[in-house]
PDB file of C-alpha atoms and ligand atoms in Angstrom:
ATOM      1  CA  MET R   1      47.591  69.162  71.009  1.00  0.00           C
ATOM      2  CA  ASP R   2      50.458  66.895  70.237  1.00  0.00           C
ATOM      3  CA  THR R   3      51.149  63.276  70.935  1.00  0.00           C
ATOM      4  CA  SER R   4      54.837  63.270  70.163  1.00  0.00           C
ATOM      5  CA  ALA R   5      55.921  64.497  73.578  1.00  0.00           C
ATOM      6  CA  GLY R   6      55.621  61.095  75.192  1.00  0.00           C
ATOM      7  CA  SER R   7      53.982  60.924  78.564  1.00  0.00           C
ATOM      8  CA  CYS R   8      52.080  63.249  80.835  1.00  0.00           C
ATOM      9  CA  ASN R   9      54.460  65.229  83.021  1.00  0.00           C
ATOM     10  CA  ALA R  10      52.213  64.864  86.029  1.00  0.00           C
ATOM     11  CA  CYS R  11      50.818  61.344  86.100  1.00  0.00           C
ATOM     12  CA  GLY R  12      53.018  59.681  83.492  1.00  0.00           C
ATOM     13  CA  ALA R  13      50.116  58.541  81.334  1.00  0.00           C
ATOM     14  CA  ASN R  14      51.100  57.810  77.778  1.00  0.00           C
ATOM     15  CA  GLY R  15      49.380  56.812  74.617  1.00  0.00           C
ATOM     16  CA  THR R  16      46.885  59.566  75.244  1.00  0.00           C
ATOM     17  CA  ALA R  17      46.473  63.018  73.792  1.00  0.00           C
ATOM     18  CA  LEU R  18      48.685  65.476  75.559  1.00  0.00           C
ATOM     19  CA  MET R  19      48.349  69.195  75.669  1.00  0.00           C
ATOM     20  CA  LYS R  20      50.665  71.959  76.549  1.00  0.00           C
ATOM     21  CA  LEU R  21      49.426  74.751  78.707  1.00  0.00           C
ATOM     22  CA  SER R  22      51.107  77.834  77.533  1.00  0.00           C
ATOM     23  CA  LEU R  23      49.388  81.004  76.530  1.00  0.00           C
ATOM     24  CA  GLY R  24      46.026  82.394  77.354  1.00  0.00           C
ATOM     25  CA  LYS R  25      44.337  84.527  79.960  1.00  0.00           C
ATOM     26  CA  ASP R  26      44.540  83.929  83.647  1.00  0.00           C
ATOM     27  CA  PHE R  27      41.677  84.107  86.124  1.00  0.00           C
ATOM     28  CA  PHE R  28      41.944  87.884  86.294  1.00  0.00           C
ATOM     29  CA  SER R  29      41.943  88.166  82.490  1.00  0.00           C
ATOM     30  CA  ARG R  30      45.596  89.029  82.415  1.00  0.00           C
ATOM     31  CA  PRO R  31      47.685  87.518  79.653  1.00  0.00           C
ATOM     32  CA  TYR R  32      49.119  84.277  80.908  1.00  0.00           C
ATOM     33  CA  ASP R  33      52.493  83.083  79.841  1.00  0.00           C
ATOM     34  CA  ARG R  34      53.961  79.967  81.339  1.00  0.00           C
ATOM     35  CA  LEU R  35      57.388  80.984  80.193  1.00  0.00           C
ATOM     36  CA  SER R  36      57.553  84.111  82.283  1.00  0.00           C
ATOM     37  CA  PRO R  37      59.656  83.615  85.400  1.00  0.00           C
ATOM     38  CA  SER R  38      56.817  84.393  87.778  1.00  0.00           C
ATOM     39  CA  THR R  39      54.849  81.391  86.646  1.00  0.00           C
ATOM     40  CA  ASP R  40      56.350  78.105  85.570  1.00  0.00           C
ATOM     41  CA  GLN R  41      59.898  77.671  84.432  1.00  0.00           C
ATOM     42  CA  SER R  42      59.468  74.991  81.859  1.00  0.00           C
ATOM     43  CA  PRO R  43      56.590  74.119  79.605  1.00  0.00           C
ATOM     44  CA  LYS R  44      55.143  70.749  80.348  1.00  0.00           C
ATOM     45  CA  TRP R  45      52.785  68.372  78.677  1.00  0.00           C
ATOM     46  CA  TYR R  46      49.712  67.058  80.359  1.00  0.00           C
ATOM     47  CA  CYS R  47      47.006  64.570  79.622  1.00  0.00           C
ATOM     48  CA  GLU R  48      43.457  65.853  79.641  1.00  0.00           C
ATOM     49  CA  GLN R  49      42.737  65.092  83.291  1.00  0.00           C
ATOM     50  CA  CYS R  50      45.992  66.629  84.500  1.00  0.00           C
ATOM     51  CA  SER R  51      45.631  69.699  82.351  1.00  0.00           C
ATOM     52  CA  MET R  52      42.227  70.282  83.937  1.00  0.00           C
ATOM     53  CA  GLN R  53      43.829  69.924  87.368  1.00  0.00           C
ATOM     54  CA  LYS R  54      46.656  72.189  86.306  1.00  0.00           C
ATOM     55  CA  ASN R  55      44.141  74.880  85.400  1.00  0.00           C
ATOM     56  CA  LEU R  56      42.652  74.634  88.860  1.00  0.00           C
ATOM     57  CA  GLN R  57      46.079  75.039  90.387  1.00  0.00           C
ATOM     58  CA  ARG R  58      46.773  78.009  88.179  1.00  0.00           C
ATOM     59  CA  ASP R  59      43.585  79.775  89.227  1.00  0.00           C
ATOM     60  CA  PHE R  60      44.191  78.869  92.845  1.00  0.00           C
ATOM     61  CA  ARG R  61      47.710  80.294  92.791  1.00  0.00           C
ATOM     62  CA  ASP R  62      46.594  83.489  91.076  1.00  0.00           C
ATOM     63  CA  ILE R  63      43.788  84.000  93.542  1.00  0.00           C
ATOM     64  CA  ARG R  64      46.031  83.271  96.515  1.00  0.00           C
ATOM     65  CA  ALA R  65      48.688  85.695  95.263  1.00  0.00           C
ATOM     66  CA  GLU R  66      46.113  88.458  94.888  1.00  0.00           C
ATOM     67  CA  PHE R  67      44.621  87.629  98.248  1.00  0.00           C
ATOM     68  CA  ASP R  68      48.050  87.912  99.871  1.00  0.00           C
ATOM     69  CA  LYS R  69      48.427  91.360  98.331  1.00  0.00           C
ATOM     70  CA  LEU R  70      45.009  92.349  99.598  1.00  0.00           C
ATOM     71  CA  SER R  71      45.828  91.083 103.107  1.00  0.00           C
ATOM     72  CA  ALA R  72      49.032  93.096 103.075  1.00  0.00           C
ATOM     73  CA  GLY R  73      47.071  96.214 102.238  1.00  0.00           C
ATOM     74  CA  ASN R  74      48.396  96.439  98.695  1.00  0.00           C
ATOM     75  CA  THR R  75      46.536  97.031  95.485  1.00  0.00           C
ATOM     76  CA  SER R  76      44.981  93.787  94.409  1.00  0.00           C
ATOM     77  CA  GLU R  77      42.613  92.514  91.775  1.00  0.00           C
ATOM     78  CA  LEU R  78      40.515  91.417  94.726  1.00  0.00           C
ATOM     79  CA  SER R  79      40.064  95.003  95.891  1.00  0.00           C
ATOM     80  CA  LYS R  80      37.062  95.051  93.588  1.00  0.00           C
ATOM     81  CA  SER R  81      34.186  93.429  95.420  1.00  0.00           C
ATOM     82  CA  GLU R  82      32.872  91.953  92.198  1.00  0.00           C
ATOM     83  CA  THR R  83      36.171  90.192  91.524  1.00  0.00           C
ATOM     84  CA  PHE R  84      36.406  89.135  95.156  1.00  0.00           C
ATOM     85  CA  GLN R  85      32.980  87.571  94.802  1.00  0.00           C
ATOM     86  CA  ARG R  86      33.950  85.801  91.607  1.00  0.00           C
ATOM     87  CA  ALA R  87      37.130  84.481  93.200  1.00  0.00           C
ATOM     88  CA  THR R  88      35.176  83.159  96.177  1.00  0.00           C
ATOM     89  CA  ILE R  89      32.896  81.230  93.846  1.00  0.00           C
ATOM     90  CA  ARG R  90      35.831  79.889  91.853  1.00  0.00           C
ATOM     91  CA  LEU R  91      37.580  78.680  95.010  1.00  0.00           C
ATOM     92  CA  ARG R  92      34.481  76.750  96.057  1.00  0.00           C
ATOM     93  CA  GLU R  93      34.328  75.236  92.581  1.00  0.00           C
ATOM     94  CA  ILE R  94      37.974  74.207  92.805  1.00  0.00           C
ATOM     95  CA  ALA R  95      37.415  72.636  96.224  1.00  0.00           C
ATOM     96  CA  THR R  96      34.393  70.737  94.954  1.00  0.00           C
ATOM     97  CA  ILE R  97      36.213  69.406  91.911  1.00  0.00           C
ATOM     98  CA  ILE R  98      39.275  68.348  93.898  1.00  0.00           C
ATOM     99  CA  GLU R  99      37.245  66.640  96.563  1.00  0.00           C
ATOM    100  CA  SER R 100      35.200  64.741  94.020  1.00  0.00           C
ATOM    101  CA  THR R 101      38.240  63.537  92.106  1.00  0.00           C
ATOM    102  CA  ALA R 102      39.478  60.076  92.959  1.00  0.00           C
ATOM    103  CA  GLY R 103      42.900  60.208  94.562  1.00  0.00           C
ATOM    104  CA  PRO R 104      44.862  63.286  95.505  1.00  0.00           C
ATOM    105  CA  SER R 105      45.413  65.944  92.887  1.00  0.00           C
ATOM    106  CA  PRO R 106      48.983  65.963  91.593  1.00  0.00           C
ATOM    107  CA  PHE R 107      48.980  69.736  91.869  1.00  0.00           C
ATOM    108  CA  LEU R 108      46.773  70.931  94.657  1.00  0.00           C
ATOM    109  CA  ALA R 109      46.018  69.865  98.197  1.00  0.00           C
ATOM    110  CA  ALA R 110      42.332  70.099  99.048  1.00  0.00           C
ATOM    111  CA  GLN R 111      43.380  71.386 102.458  1.00  0.00           C
ATOM    112  CA  ASP R 112      45.174  74.388 100.961  1.00  0.00           C
ATOM    113  CA  VAL R 113      42.063  75.316  99.033  1.00  0.00           C
ATOM    114  CA  ARG R 114      39.896  74.981 102.127  1.00  0.00           C
ATOM    115  CA  GLN R 115      42.285  77.163 104.107  1.00  0.00           C
ATOM    116  CA  LEU R 116      42.135  79.906 101.516  1.00  0.00           C
ATOM    117  CA  ILE R 117      38.344  79.746 101.477  1.00  0.00           C
ATOM    118  CA  GLU R 118      38.406  80.222 105.254  1.00  0.00           C
ATOM    119  CA  ARG R 119      40.697  83.201 104.920  1.00  0.00           C
ATOM    120  CA  PHE R 120      38.303  84.668 102.359  1.00  0.00           C
ATOM    121  CA  GLN R 121      35.418  84.217 104.736  1.00  0.00           C
ATOM    122  CA  THR R 122      37.143  86.098 107.522  1.00  0.00           C
ATOM    123  CA  THR R 123      37.953  89.040 105.287  1.00  0.00           C
ATOM    124  CA  THR R 124      35.641  91.979 105.389  1.00  0.00           C
ATOM    125  CA  MET R 125      35.371  93.936 102.211  1.00  0.00           C
ATOM    126  CA  GLN R 126      35.527  97.676 102.450  1.00  0.00           C
ATOM    127  CA  ALA R 127      34.408  98.228  98.888  1.00  0.00           C
TER     128      ALA R 127
HETATM  129 ZN1   ZN A 201      48.286  63.133  83.433  1.00  0.00          ZN
END
């Protein structure tokens, strides 16, 4: 946490504690590094509310990427029915949080989340 960075890169809030999302584990327990080219190009600073939203976006993107692989018949984290199940639950959680937040999320459209949930529902697991 650091307050010297100025304002939140998403909503512009200042005078509040800002945090930088950088390292950690992603939804599939893989090491997460914002600096790797496949994720975000530049580290940004977010206020608490935005960093929560950013986490939702991160999970959503990871899940969607794995789902795309699964749909294409490739190896995917979602090939495991247990993980698929967990991802389904997480997507519903994300949708619920976004829809209960006042105003549109700076990162995620509720519609995109709903669409992915629908795609999940029409997928039959072979596992
Ligand atoms: Zn913010």
